[in-house]
Amino acid sequence: IVLVFTLSGLNETMENRYVIFSLTALFYPLMVLCNLIVIFTIISQNTLHEPMYVFICNLCINALYGTAGFYPKFMYDLLAEDHVISYVGCMIQIFVIYSSVLCDLSTLTVMAYDRYVAICRPLEYHSIMTNQRVLEWILFCWLTPIFCMSVLIVLTARLTLCGSTIEKLYCEIWAVAKLSCFSTTVNNVFGYIVIMGYFGHAVLIYCSYIQLIRMCIKSIEVRHKFMQTCVPHLLSLFIVAIALFFDVLYSRYGSKNVPQGVRNFMALEFLLITPILNPLIYGLNLSTVRQQLIRLFFKKQVGIAE
């Protein structure tokens, strides 16, 4: 019975651990602060209580949730001599990190649908995107990943393991499954079902954007709206998809010949880039959020009246 796992992802970079720790100690609080500012701005400003901004708020909340499953443990490991994690701690870390990634994908899918309705069916927008519908979408974004990861955790927990070394900076479900003494066919089948389910999300996004691009060709006004609200969404989506693609591809088919620093970056991309980029993209690029940020935090300096 394996009670403790060893994380070997830091083994070849320990000579730089204090530099990495210092950078992480600066980056993590900054990332938390940026997300909290966007969340607080959207919640506190009534003009931002629209579906698109609610979904942006959900992205930022999810970023705080997902990164909390990695950064505190990672910073502890940078200062510790032994990089170990308990079996239960490993399962919790897998659940938090990967449910967060799936929630990101679900939220971005719902945002694509929201943009489609707003631009292609503007007269029906408020009758389709009601408060109840928005709440249902938010629940969908959270409950579907929680269900998928709960099943995968249960399937993984039943495996008898013949090893305890995970070749990553954090626990990852496929890395644990590879330690099994016996067949992991059931895990693989359900894993591919989840992957195909989220590939279905990508198809929905593709269909939404085909319609949006058609509308852009017809109207300059729609083109401006597309550039303002859809381009940030596409950028977020592209980064999440590429990061997840690299992680899944490397976890299953990666070669040990690749330098560990490169492997670590590939594994960390969706925990490093997306959580800081989303609040910056949406907080600074979307003029409505930007104006409310200025109004909220700098009204005295710029002389904006209450």
Short mmCIF file of C-alpha atoms in Angstrom, two decimals:
data_model
loop_
_atom_site.label_atom_id
_atom_site.label_comp_id
_atom_site.label_asym_id
_atom_site.label_seq_id
_atom_site.Cartn_x
_atom_site.Cartn_y
_atom_site.Cartn_z
CA ILE A 1 0.00 0.00 0.00
CA VAL A 2 1.41 3.38 -1.05
CA LEU A 3 0.86 6.05 1.61
CA VAL A 4 3.28 8.69 0.31
CA PHE A 5 4.34 9.77 -3.19
CA THR A 6 7.68 11.32 -4.14
CA LEU A 7 7.54 14.22 -6.62
CA SER A 8 10.72 14.13 -8.71
CA GLY A 9 10.03 17.15 -10.94
CA LEU A 10 12.35 19.45 -8.97
CA ASN A 11 15.32 17.08 -8.72
CA GLU A 12 17.39 18.64 -11.53
CA THR A 13 16.61 22.27 -10.70
CA MET A 14 17.34 22.38 -6.96
CA GLU A 15 20.46 24.53 -7.45
CA ASN A 16 18.14 27.36 -8.56
CA ARG A 17 15.44 26.73 -5.99
CA TYR A 18 15.88 30.01 -4.09
CA VAL A 19 15.63 32.03 -7.31
CA ILE A 20 12.52 30.05 -8.34
CA PHE A 21 11.05 30.48 -4.84
CA SER A 22 11.63 34.27 -4.94
CA LEU A 23 9.98 34.57 -8.36
CA THR A 24 7.06 32.40 -7.26
CA ALA A 25 6.67 34.40 -4.02
CA LEU A 26 6.29 37.53 -6.18
CA PHE A 27 4.15 35.99 -8.91
CA TYR A 28 1.57 34.10 -6.82
CA PRO A 29 0.40 37.06 -4.67
CA LEU A 30 0.33 39.26 -7.81
CA MET A 31 -1.82 36.70 -9.61
CA VAL A 32 -4.17 36.45 -6.60
CA LEU A 33 -4.39 40.26 -6.37
CA CYS A 34 -5.18 40.71 -10.09
CA ASN A 35 -7.97 38.12 -9.95
CA LEU A 36 -9.40 39.54 -6.71
CA ILE A 37 -9.47 43.06 -8.17
CA VAL A 38 -11.45 41.90 -11.21
CA ILE A 39 -13.80 39.81 -9.02
CA PHE A 40 -14.39 42.70 -6.59
CA THR A 41 -14.92 45.19 -9.43
CA ILE A 42 -17.51 43.01 -11.18
CA ILE A 43 -19.38 42.17 -7.95
CA SER A 44 -19.42 45.74 -6.61
CA GLN A 45 -20.42 47.55 -9.82
CA ASN A 46 -24.08 47.12 -10.83
CA THR A 47 -23.29 48.06 -14.44
CA LEU A 48 -21.18 44.89 -14.71
CA HIS A 49 -23.95 42.54 -13.57
CA GLU A 50 -24.32 41.18 -17.10
CA PRO A 51 -23.83 37.54 -18.20
CA MET A 52 -20.46 38.10 -19.90
CA TYR A 53 -18.98 39.76 -16.80
CA VAL A 54 -20.44 37.09 -14.51
CA PHE A 55 -18.61 34.48 -16.59
CA ILE A 56 -15.39 36.52 -16.43
CA CYS A 57 -15.83 36.66 -12.64
CA ASN A 58 -16.26 32.87 -12.65
CA LEU A 59 -12.99 32.48 -14.60
CA CYS A 60 -11.14 34.55 -11.99
CA ILE A 61 -12.68 32.65 -9.03
CA ASN A 62 -11.73 29.39 -10.72
CA ALA A 63 -8.15 30.62 -11.20
CA LEU A 64 -7.85 31.24 -7.43
CA TYR A 65 -9.29 27.78 -6.72
CA GLY A 66 -7.03 25.93 -9.17
CA THR A 67 -3.77 27.66 -8.28
CA ALA A 68 -4.42 27.14 -4.54
CA GLY A 69 -4.05 23.43 -5.27
CA PHE A 70 -0.53 23.93 -6.58
CA TYR A 71 1.42 27.02 -5.49
CA PRO A 72 1.48 26.65 -1.66
CA LYS A 73 2.73 23.04 -1.96
CA PHE A 74 5.18 23.99 -4.72
CA MET A 75 6.69 26.81 -2.62
CA TYR A 76 6.99 24.47 0.36
CA ASP A 77 8.78 21.88 -1.82
CA LEU A 78 11.26 24.49 -3.05
CA LEU A 79 12.48 24.96 0.52
CA ALA A 80 12.23 21.31 1.61
CA GLU A 81 14.84 18.61 1.09
CA ASP A 82 12.31 15.85 0.44
CA HIS A 83 9.54 16.41 -2.08
CA VAL A 84 6.81 14.12 -0.85
CA ILE A 85 3.02 14.25 -0.68
CA SER A 86 0.59 11.96 1.13
CA TYR A 87 -1.72 9.70 -0.87
CA VAL A 88 -4.80 11.68 0.25
CA GLY A 89 -3.01 14.99 -0.44
CA CYS A 90 -2.13 13.74 -3.91
CA MET A 91 -5.75 12.83 -4.71
CA ILE A 92 -6.94 16.24 -3.44
CA GLN A 93 -4.32 18.03 -5.56
CA ILE A 94 -5.34 16.05 -8.68
CA PHE A 95 -9.01 16.86 -8.02
CA VAL A 96 -8.47 20.59 -7.48
CA ILE A 97 -6.05 21.22 -10.36
CA TYR A 98 -7.87 19.23 -13.03
CA SER A 99 -11.42 20.17 -12.04
CA SER A 100 -10.21 23.78 -12.29
CA VAL A 101 -8.88 23.22 -15.82
CA LEU A 102 -12.12 21.56 -16.93
CA CYS A 103 -14.13 24.38 -15.33
CA ASP A 104 -12.05 26.86 -17.35
CA LEU A 105 -12.93 25.05 -20.57
CA SER A 106 -16.63 24.88 -19.67
CA THR A 107 -16.71 28.59 -18.78
CA LEU A 108 -15.00 29.58 -22.03
CA THR A 109 -17.52 27.43 -23.95
CA VAL A 110 -20.45 29.16 -22.24
CA MET A 111 -18.84 32.54 -22.98
CA ALA A 112 -18.65 31.61 -26.68
CA TYR A 113 -22.39 30.87 -26.65
CA ASP A 114 -23.04 34.15 -24.82
CA ARG A 115 -21.12 36.10 -27.49
CA TYR A 116 -22.99 34.25 -30.25
CA VAL A 117 -26.37 35.24 -28.77
CA ALA A 118 -25.25 38.83 -28.07
CA ILE A 119 -23.96 39.43 -31.61
CA CYS A 120 -26.06 37.14 -33.82
CA ARG A 121 -29.39 37.37 -31.95
CA PRO A 122 -29.22 40.71 -30.08
CA LEU A 123 -32.99 41.24 -29.88
CA GLU A 124 -33.42 37.89 -28.12
CA TYR A 125 -30.37 38.26 -25.85
CA HIS A 126 -32.13 39.21 -22.61
CA SER A 127 -34.88 36.64 -23.10
CA ILE A 128 -32.31 33.86 -23.66
CA MET A 129 -29.58 34.88 -21.18
CA THR A 130 -31.84 35.29 -18.14
CA ASN A 131 -30.50 35.27 -14.58
CA GLN A 132 -31.77 31.71 -14.16
CA ARG A 133 -30.04 30.60 -17.37
CA VAL A 134 -26.76 32.23 -16.27
CA LEU A 135 -26.99 30.46 -12.90
CA GLU A 136 -27.62 27.13 -14.68
CA TRP A 137 -24.55 27.69 -16.89
CA ILE A 138 -22.38 28.52 -13.85
CA LEU A 139 -23.56 25.34 -12.10
CA PHE A 140 -22.84 23.38 -15.28
CA CYS A 141 -19.30 24.84 -15.40
CA TRP A 142 -18.59 23.61 -11.86
CA LEU A 143 -20.66 20.44 -11.41
CA THR A 144 -19.60 18.70 -14.64
CA PRO A 145 -15.84 18.91 -13.85
CA ILE A 146 -16.50 17.93 -10.22
CA PHE A 147 -18.42 14.83 -11.38
CA CYS A 148 -15.79 13.84 -13.98
CA MET A 149 -12.88 14.24 -11.56
CA SER A 150 -14.74 12.46 -8.73
CA VAL A 151 -15.23 9.40 -10.96
CA LEU A 152 -11.59 9.49 -12.10
CA ILE A 153 -10.37 9.79 -8.49
CA VAL A 154 -12.52 6.80 -7.43
CA LEU A 155 -11.22 4.75 -10.39
CA THR A 156 -7.62 5.70 -9.51
CA ALA A 157 -8.06 5.01 -5.78
CA ARG A 158 -9.05 1.40 -6.49
CA LEU A 159 -5.71 0.69 -8.26
CA THR A 160 -2.97 -1.32 -6.57
CA LEU A 161 0.26 0.62 -7.06
CA CYS A 162 3.76 -0.82 -7.57
CA GLY A 163 5.65 2.45 -7.29
CA SER A 164 5.52 5.81 -5.56
CA THR A 165 7.55 8.24 -7.71
CA ILE A 166 5.68 10.83 -9.78
CA GLU A 167 7.88 12.51 -12.38
CA LYS A 168 6.19 15.91 -12.13
CA LEU A 169 6.06 18.96 -9.87
CA TYR A 170 2.57 18.00 -8.73
CA CYS A 171 0.29 14.99 -8.67
CA GLU A 172 -1.27 14.14 -12.00
CA ILE A 173 -3.87 11.44 -12.57
CA TRP A 174 -2.17 9.67 -15.47
CA ALA A 175 1.18 9.70 -13.61
CA VAL A 176 -0.48 7.86 -10.70
CA ALA A 177 -2.31 5.44 -13.01
CA LYS A 178 1.02 4.52 -14.68
CA LEU A 179 2.24 3.22 -11.29
CA SER A 180 -0.51 0.57 -11.25
CA CYS A 181 0.54 -3.08 -11.02
CA PHE A 182 -2.42 -4.15 -13.14
CA SER A 183 -4.52 -3.01 -16.10
CA THR A 184 -5.78 0.58 -16.17
CA THR A 185 -8.18 0.02 -19.08
CA VAL A 186 -11.25 1.29 -17.20
CA ASN A 187 -9.37 4.46 -16.21
CA ASN A 188 -8.21 4.97 -19.79
CA VAL A 189 -11.69 4.46 -21.25
CA PHE A 190 -13.32 6.94 -18.84
CA GLY A 191 -10.42 9.37 -19.35
CA TYR A 192 -10.98 9.30 -23.11
CA ILE A 193 -14.74 9.76 -22.57
CA VAL A 194 -13.97 12.93 -20.58
CA ILE A 195 -11.54 14.13 -23.26
CA MET A 196 -14.13 13.51 -25.99
CA GLY A 197 -16.79 15.30 -23.91
CA TYR A 198 -14.60 18.37 -23.71
CA PHE A 199 -13.72 18.02 -27.37
CA GLY A 200 -17.48 18.44 -27.84
CA HIS A 201 -17.09 21.80 -26.06
CA ALA A 202 -14.55 22.76 -28.73
CA VAL A 203 -17.06 21.86 -31.48
CA LEU A 204 -19.67 24.14 -29.87
CA ILE A 205 -17.15 26.99 -29.71
CA TYR A 206 -16.19 26.40 -33.35
CA CYS A 207 -19.86 26.53 -34.45
CA SER A 208 -20.44 29.73 -32.43
CA TYR A 209 -17.46 31.46 -34.01
CA ILE A 210 -18.36 30.38 -37.55
CA GLN A 211 -21.67 32.24 -37.06
CA LEU A 212 -19.92 35.22 -35.46
CA ILE A 213 -17.42 35.54 -38.33
CA ARG A 214 -20.27 35.40 -40.85
CA MET A 215 -21.94 38.29 -39.03
CA CYS A 216 -18.65 40.23 -38.96
CA ILE A 217 -18.35 40.03 -42.73
CA LYS A 218 -21.78 41.63 -43.10
CA SER A 219 -21.51 44.47 -40.54
CA ILE A 220 -18.80 46.93 -39.46
CA GLU A 221 -20.60 47.50 -36.13
CA VAL A 222 -20.59 43.76 -35.42
CA ARG A 223 -16.92 43.62 -36.42
CA HIS A 224 -16.08 46.25 -33.78
CA LYS A 225 -18.05 44.36 -31.13
CA PHE A 226 -16.32 41.12 -32.14
CA MET A 227 -12.84 42.69 -31.82
CA GLN A 228 -13.67 44.18 -28.43
CA THR A 229 -15.26 41.17 -26.69
CA CYS A 230 -14.49 38.04 -28.73
CA VAL A 231 -10.77 38.45 -29.41
CA PRO A 232 -9.88 38.39 -25.66
CA HIS A 233 -12.08 35.30 -25.30
CA LEU A 234 -10.34 33.57 -28.25
CA LEU A 235 -6.93 34.42 -26.80
CA SER A 236 -7.88 32.89 -23.41
CA LEU A 237 -9.30 29.84 -25.12
CA PHE A 238 -6.23 29.34 -27.30
CA ILE A 239 -3.86 29.53 -24.31
CA VAL A 240 -5.91 27.09 -22.19
CA ALA A 241 -6.30 24.64 -25.08
CA ILE A 242 -2.59 24.68 -26.00
CA ALA A 243 -1.51 24.33 -22.35
CA LEU A 244 -3.88 21.42 -21.75
CA PHE A 245 -2.89 19.79 -25.04
CA PHE A 246 0.80 19.88 -24.09
CA ASP A 247 0.08 18.55 -20.61
CA VAL A 248 -2.10 15.63 -21.81
CA LEU A 249 0.28 14.83 -24.68
CA TYR A 250 3.37 14.88 -22.48
CA SER A 251 1.74 12.95 -19.62
CA ARG A 252 0.82 10.09 -21.93
CA TYR A 253 3.52 10.10 -24.58
CA GLY A 254 6.34 12.28 -23.25
CA SER A 255 9.99 11.30 -23.58
CA LYS A 256 12.50 11.38 -20.74
CA ASN A 257 15.03 12.73 -23.25
CA VAL A 258 13.34 16.14 -23.04
CA PRO A 259 15.18 18.37 -20.48
CA GLN A 260 13.36 18.52 -17.14
CA GLY A 261 13.11 22.32 -17.29
CA VAL A 262 11.17 22.06 -20.57
CA ARG A 263 8.98 19.28 -19.15
CA ASN A 264 8.24 21.38 -16.06
CA PHE A 265 7.25 24.40 -18.16
CA MET A 266 4.92 22.27 -20.30
CA ALA A 267 3.32 20.88 -17.13
CA LEU A 268 2.98 24.34 -15.55
CA GLU A 269 1.72 26.36 -18.49
CA PHE A 270 -1.97 26.29 -17.51
CA LEU A 271 -1.07 27.07 -13.87
CA LEU A 272 1.36 29.82 -14.82
CA ILE A 273 0.05 31.75 -17.82
CA THR A 274 -3.75 31.46 -17.79
CA PRO A 275 -4.43 32.59 -14.17
CA ILE A 276 -2.50 35.85 -14.63
CA LEU A 277 -3.45 36.49 -18.25
CA ASN A 278 -7.25 36.25 -17.86
CA PRO A 279 -7.62 39.15 -15.37
CA LEU A 280 -5.19 41.23 -17.43
CA ILE A 281 -6.98 40.49 -20.71
CA TYR A 282 -10.44 41.14 -19.33
CA GLY A 283 -9.55 43.77 -16.75
CA LEU A 284 -7.47 45.98 -19.03
CA ASN A 285 -8.68 45.17 -22.53
CA LEU A 286 -12.45 45.35 -22.03
CA SER A 287 -13.24 49.06 -21.84
CA THR A 288 -16.31 48.56 -19.60
CA VAL A 289 -14.31 46.71 -16.93
CA ARG A 290 -11.37 49.11 -17.31
CA GLN A 291 -13.59 52.15 -16.78
CA GLN A 292 -15.18 50.61 -13.69
CA LEU A 293 -11.73 49.70 -12.32
CA ILE A 294 -10.63 53.33 -12.71
CA ARG A 295 -13.90 54.56 -11.18
CA LEU A 296 -13.60 52.19 -8.23
CA PHE A 297 -9.93 52.57 -7.33
CA PHE A 298 -8.83 55.92 -8.73
CA LYS A 299 -11.93 58.15 -8.56
CA LYS A 300 -10.27 60.60 -6.15
CA GLN A 301 -7.17 60.96 -8.29
CA VAL A 302 -9.04 61.46 -11.58
CA GLY A 303 -11.80 63.57 -10.01
CA ILE A 304 -14.74 61.31 -10.85
CA ALA A 305 -17.73 62.15 -8.70
CA GLU A 306 -19.57 59.55 -6.67
#
